[in-house]
Amino acid sequence: MSYGADFATADPGNAPLDPTIMIGADPFFWGAILLGLLAALFLGWYLGAQSHGRRPDAAHAIWKAIHDAARSAMGADDNALKGKAEALRKVIDERLGKTLKLAGGLSGRIKKLDDAIAGKGPVQPGGGGGHTSPHGGGAHAGAPGSEPAQGEAGHGGTGGGGGGGGGAAAAAAASVTVVTIGGPTAPPTPTPPPTPPTVGDLNHREQTDALRLAVAAFNQHWRDETARVGELRAAHAELSNPGPGHGSSGHGKASGHGH
């Protein structure tokens, strides 16, 4: 049996004609490939974690949202002013409502705390006076070892001569002279406190004027972008700071004192 010329170069060992796969390559080569794949995976994981963990700074976005609403209310006419003012209030409540609620609940109590630390506050009537005798006399009236009163001295002196009675009469005359010449003047009439402004319903014109003034005052304060954004960032940093020693188990120590 004979074959044609096309079969002249056939491999008698039936070896594949495809290029040889480098299964038996140097182990260092395969190790370098695996290390490259691991490095790429780690880099992707790290970048993804950083992108998810890094939150955008919301301070400027909060400032701009409220600033835009305030500017819109500033440019509104009398008919649209009330609606724009309500929209401004809604934006403030949506962006800072919980923060304002926290500050509002603390402000009055902190003021009282500061006044108490400084020694200021309402004084109780008669709180600083001394003890008054129930008989209307001085603190030492009728006390053991004290001097007798003028009336008692005069009464006792009648048995020993007229000297005691003369001294009592002279003292009484002097007392009458002082009262007649230099009597106490009438206290000045205290100035009545100013009457607080009456709070009531405003008519349309008064409400429009009040809204215009309130919106202008708010815009004047909020328009300082640098100061307001700085305050927002400082407040966020303060609320996000757990403080020193936050990792210690203080609750266990506190509960241990109860036993």
JSON list of C-alpha atoms in Angstrom, two decimals, residues 18-116:
[
{"chain": "A", "resi": 18, "resn": "ASP", "atom": "CA", "xyz": [-0.25, 22.79, 17.68]},
{"chain": "A", "resi": 19, "resn": "PRO", "atom": "CA", "xyz": [2.43, 24.85, 19.44]},
{"chain": "A", "resi": 20, "resn": "THR", "atom": "CA", "xyz": [3.69, 23.41, 22.68]},
{"chain": "A", "resi": 21, "resn": "ILE", "atom": "CA", "xyz": [2.03, 24.76, 25.88]},
{"chain": "A", "resi": 22, "resn": "MET", "atom": "CA", "xyz": [4.59, 25.69, 28.48]},
{"chain": "A", "resi": 23, "resn": "ILE", "atom": "CA", "xyz": [3.32, 23.46, 31.26]},
{"chain": "A", "resi": 24, "resn": "GLY", "atom": "CA", "xyz": [6.82, 22.77, 32.33]},
{"chain": "A", "resi": 25, "resn": "ALA", "atom": "CA", "xyz": [7.85, 26.44, 32.56]},
{"chain": "A", "resi": 26, "resn": "ASP", "atom": "CA", "xyz": [9.96, 27.76, 35.41]},
{"chain": "A", "resi": 27, "resn": "PRO", "atom": "CA", "xyz": [7.96, 28.01, 38.72]},
{"chain": "A", "resi": 28, "resn": "PHE", "atom": "CA", "xyz": [9.25, 31.56, 39.15]},
{"chain": "A", "resi": 29, "resn": "PHE", "atom": "CA", "xyz": [7.33, 32.53, 36.00]},
{"chain": "A", "resi": 30, "resn": "TRP", "atom": "CA", "xyz": [4.04, 31.19, 37.34]},
{"chain": "A", "resi": 31, "resn": "GLY", "atom": "CA", "xyz": [4.66, 32.78, 40.76]},
{"chain": "A", "resi": 32, "resn": "ALA", "atom": "CA", "xyz": [5.15, 36.19, 39.16]},
{"chain": "A", "resi": 33, "resn": "ILE", "atom": "CA", "xyz": [1.84, 35.83, 37.30]},
{"chain": "A", "resi": 34, "resn": "LEU", "atom": "CA", "xyz": [-0.03, 34.87, 40.48]},
{"chain": "A", "resi": 35, "resn": "LEU", "atom": "CA", "xyz": [1.52, 37.75, 42.42]},
{"chain": "A", "resi": 36, "resn": "GLY", "atom": "CA", "xyz": [0.46, 40.17, 39.68]},
{"chain": "A", "resi": 37, "resn": "LEU", "atom": "CA", "xyz": [-3.12, 38.89, 39.81]},
{"chain": "A", "resi": 38, "resn": "LEU", "atom": "CA", "xyz": [-3.22, 39.18, 43.61]},
{"chain": "A", "resi": 39, "resn": "ALA", "atom": "CA", "xyz": [-1.84, 42.70, 43.47]},
{"chain": "A", "resi": 40, "resn": "ALA", "atom": "CA", "xyz": [-4.47, 43.73, 40.92]},
{"chain": "A", "resi": 41, "resn": "LEU", "atom": "CA", "xyz": [-7.26, 42.25, 43.04]},
{"chain": "A", "resi": 42, "resn": "PHE", "atom": "CA", "xyz": [-6.00, 43.97, 46.19]},
{"chain": "A", "resi": 43, "resn": "LEU", "atom": "CA", "xyz": [-5.70, 47.31, 44.41]},
{"chain": "A", "resi": 44, "resn": "GLY", "atom": "CA", "xyz": [-9.25, 47.05, 43.10]},
{"chain": "A", "resi": 45, "resn": "TRP", "atom": "CA", "xyz": [-10.59, 46.17, 46.55]},
{"chain": "A", "resi": 46, "resn": "TYR", "atom": "CA", "xyz": [-8.70, 49.05, 48.17]},
{"chain": "A", "resi": 47, "resn": "LEU", "atom": "CA", "xyz": [-9.91, 51.62, 45.67]},
{"chain": "A", "resi": 48, "resn": "GLY", "atom": "CA", "xyz": [-13.49, 50.39, 46.02]},
{"chain": "A", "resi": 49, "resn": "ALA", "atom": "CA", "xyz": [-13.35, 50.57, 49.80]},
{"chain": "A", "resi": 50, "resn": "GLN", "atom": "CA", "xyz": [-11.94, 54.08, 49.65]},
{"chain": "A", "resi": 51, "resn": "SER", "atom": "CA", "xyz": [-14.62, 55.26, 47.27]},
{"chain": "A", "resi": 52, "resn": "HIS", "atom": "CA", "xyz": [-17.40, 53.84, 49.46]},
{"chain": "A", "resi": 53, "resn": "GLY", "atom": "CA", "xyz": [-15.90, 55.07, 52.72]},
{"chain": "A", "resi": 54, "resn": "ARG", "atom": "CA", "xyz": [-15.22, 58.63, 51.55]},
{"chain": "A", "resi": 55, "resn": "ARG", "atom": "CA", "xyz": [-18.45, 60.60, 51.98]},
{"chain": "A", "resi": 56, "resn": "PRO", "atom": "CA", "xyz": [-18.78, 63.92, 50.19]},
{"chain": "A", "resi": 57, "resn": "ASP", "atom": "CA", "xyz": [-18.63, 67.09, 52.24]},
{"chain": "A", "resi": 58, "resn": "ALA", "atom": "CA", "xyz": [-22.24, 68.18, 52.69]},
{"chain": "A", "resi": 59, "resn": "ALA", "atom": "CA", "xyz": [-21.51, 71.55, 54.30]},
{"chain": "A", "resi": 60, "resn": "HIS", "atom": "CA", "xyz": [-21.35, 73.51, 51.07]},
{"chain": "A", "resi": 61, "resn": "ALA", "atom": "CA", "xyz": [-24.39, 71.69, 49.62]},
{"chain": "A", "resi": 62, "resn": "ILE", "atom": "CA", "xyz": [-26.43, 72.58, 52.74]},
{"chain": "A", "resi": 63, "resn": "TRP", "atom": "CA", "xyz": [-25.30, 76.19, 52.59]},
{"chain": "A", "resi": 64, "resn": "LYS", "atom": "CA", "xyz": [-26.12, 76.50, 48.88]},
{"chain": "A", "resi": 65, "resn": "ALA", "atom": "CA", "xyz": [-29.60, 74.96, 49.22]},
{"chain": "A", "resi": 66, "resn": "ILE", "atom": "CA", "xyz": [-30.55, 77.38, 51.98]},
{"chain": "A", "resi": 67, "resn": "HIS", "atom": "CA", "xyz": [-28.84, 80.30, 50.26]},
{"chain": "A", "resi": 68, "resn": "ASP", "atom": "CA", "xyz": [-30.75, 79.71, 47.04]},
{"chain": "A", "resi": 69, "resn": "ALA", "atom": "CA", "xyz": [-34.05, 79.56, 48.93]},
{"chain": "A", "resi": 70, "resn": "ALA", "atom": "CA", "xyz": [-33.22, 82.78, 50.78]},
{"chain": "A", "resi": 71, "resn": "ARG", "atom": "CA", "xyz": [-32.28, 84.57, 47.55]},
{"chain": "A", "resi": 72, "resn": "SER", "atom": "CA", "xyz": [-35.51, 83.41, 45.97]},
{"chain": "A", "resi": 73, "resn": "ALA", "atom": "CA", "xyz": [-37.50, 84.82, 48.89]},
{"chain": "A", "resi": 74, "resn": "MET", "atom": "CA", "xyz": [-35.56, 88.09, 48.73]},
{"chain": "A", "resi": 75, "resn": "GLY", "atom": "CA", "xyz": [-36.58, 88.60, 45.11]},
{"chain": "A", "resi": 76, "resn": "ALA", "atom": "CA", "xyz": [-40.24, 87.70, 45.54]},
{"chain": "A", "resi": 77, "resn": "ASP", "atom": "CA", "xyz": [-42.98, 90.30, 45.22]},
{"chain": "A", "resi": 78, "resn": "ASP", "atom": "CA", "xyz": [-45.57, 90.92, 47.92]},
{"chain": "A", "resi": 79, "resn": "ASN", "atom": "CA", "xyz": [-47.97, 88.33, 46.54]},
{"chain": "A", "resi": 80, "resn": "ALA", "atom": "CA", "xyz": [-45.39, 85.52, 46.38]},
{"chain": "A", "resi": 81, "resn": "LEU", "atom": "CA", "xyz": [-43.38, 86.48, 49.45]},
{"chain": "A", "resi": 82, "resn": "LYS", "atom": "CA", "xyz": [-45.28, 84.34, 51.94]},
{"chain": "A", "resi": 83, "resn": "GLY", "atom": "CA", "xyz": [-44.97, 81.23, 49.76]},
{"chain": "A", "resi": 84, "resn": "LYS", "atom": "CA", "xyz": [-41.25, 81.82, 49.24]},
{"chain": "A", "resi": 85, "resn": "ALA", "atom": "CA", "xyz": [-40.73, 82.34, 52.96]},
{"chain": "A", "resi": 86, "resn": "GLU", "atom": "CA", "xyz": [-42.52, 79.06, 53.68]},
{"chain": "A", "resi": 87, "resn": "ALA", "atom": "CA", "xyz": [-40.30, 77.34, 51.09]},
{"chain": "A", "resi": 88, "resn": "LEU", "atom": "CA", "xyz": [-37.22, 78.79, 52.78]},
{"chain": "A", "resi": 89, "resn": "ARG", "atom": "CA", "xyz": [-38.41, 77.50, 56.14]},
{"chain": "A", "resi": 90, "resn": "LYS", "atom": "CA", "xyz": [-39.03, 74.06, 54.63]},
{"chain": "A", "resi": 91, "resn": "VAL", "atom": "CA", "xyz": [-35.51, 73.87, 53.19]},
{"chain": "A", "resi": 92, "resn": "ILE", "atom": "CA", "xyz": [-34.02, 74.90, 56.54]},
{"chain": "A", "resi": 93, "resn": "ASP", "atom": "CA", "xyz": [-36.06, 72.22, 58.30]},
{"chain": "A", "resi": 94, "resn": "GLU", "atom": "CA", "xyz": [-35.07, 69.54, 55.77]},
{"chain": "A", "resi": 95, "resn": "ARG", "atom": "CA", "xyz": [-31.34, 70.31, 55.90]},
{"chain": "A", "resi": 96, "resn": "LEU", "atom": "CA", "xyz": [-30.85, 71.48, 59.51]},
{"chain": "A", "resi": 97, "resn": "GLY", "atom": "CA", "xyz": [-34.06, 70.57, 61.33]},
{"chain": "A", "resi": 98, "resn": "LYS", "atom": "CA", "xyz": [-32.61, 67.96, 63.71]},
{"chain": "A", "resi": 99, "resn": "THR", "atom": "CA", "xyz": [-29.56, 70.09, 64.44]},
{"chain": "A", "resi": 100, "resn": "LEU", "atom": "CA", "xyz": [-31.73, 73.10, 65.26]},
{"chain": "A", "resi": 101, "resn": "LYS", "atom": "CA", "xyz": [-33.95, 70.94, 67.47]},
{"chain": "A", "resi": 102, "resn": "LEU", "atom": "CA", "xyz": [-30.91, 69.79, 69.43]},
{"chain": "A", "resi": 103, "resn": "ALA", "atom": "CA", "xyz": [-29.56, 73.32, 69.83]},
{"chain": "A", "resi": 104, "resn": "GLY", "atom": "CA", "xyz": [-32.96, 74.77, 70.71]},
{"chain": "A", "resi": 105, "resn": "GLY", "atom": "CA", "xyz": [-33.52, 72.27, 73.49]},
{"chain": "A", "resi": 106, "resn": "LEU", "atom": "CA", "xyz": [-30.14, 73.01, 75.03]},
{"chain": "A", "resi": 107, "resn": "SER", "atom": "CA", "xyz": [-29.87, 76.78, 74.66]},
{"chain": "A", "resi": 108, "resn": "GLY", "atom": "CA", "xyz": [-32.21, 77.80, 77.49]},
{"chain": "A", "resi": 109, "resn": "ARG", "atom": "CA", "xyz": [-30.83, 75.25, 79.92]},
{"chain": "A", "resi": 110, "resn": "ILE", "atom": "CA", "xyz": [-27.23, 76.18, 79.11]},
{"chain": "A", "resi": 111, "resn": "LYS", "atom": "CA", "xyz": [-28.08, 79.84, 79.78]},
{"chain": "A", "resi": 112, "resn": "LYS", "atom": "CA", "xyz": [-29.41, 78.95, 83.23]},
{"chain": "A", "resi": 113, "resn": "LEU", "atom": "CA", "xyz": [-26.32, 76.85, 83.89]},
{"chain": "A", "resi": 114, "resn": "ASP", "atom": "CA", "xyz": [-24.02, 79.72, 82.91]},
{"chain": "A", "resi": 115, "resn": "ASP", "atom": "CA", "xyz": [-25.95, 82.15, 85.13]},
{"chain": "A", "resi": 116, "resn": "ALA", "atom": "CA", "xyz": [-25.73, 79.77, 88.08]}
]
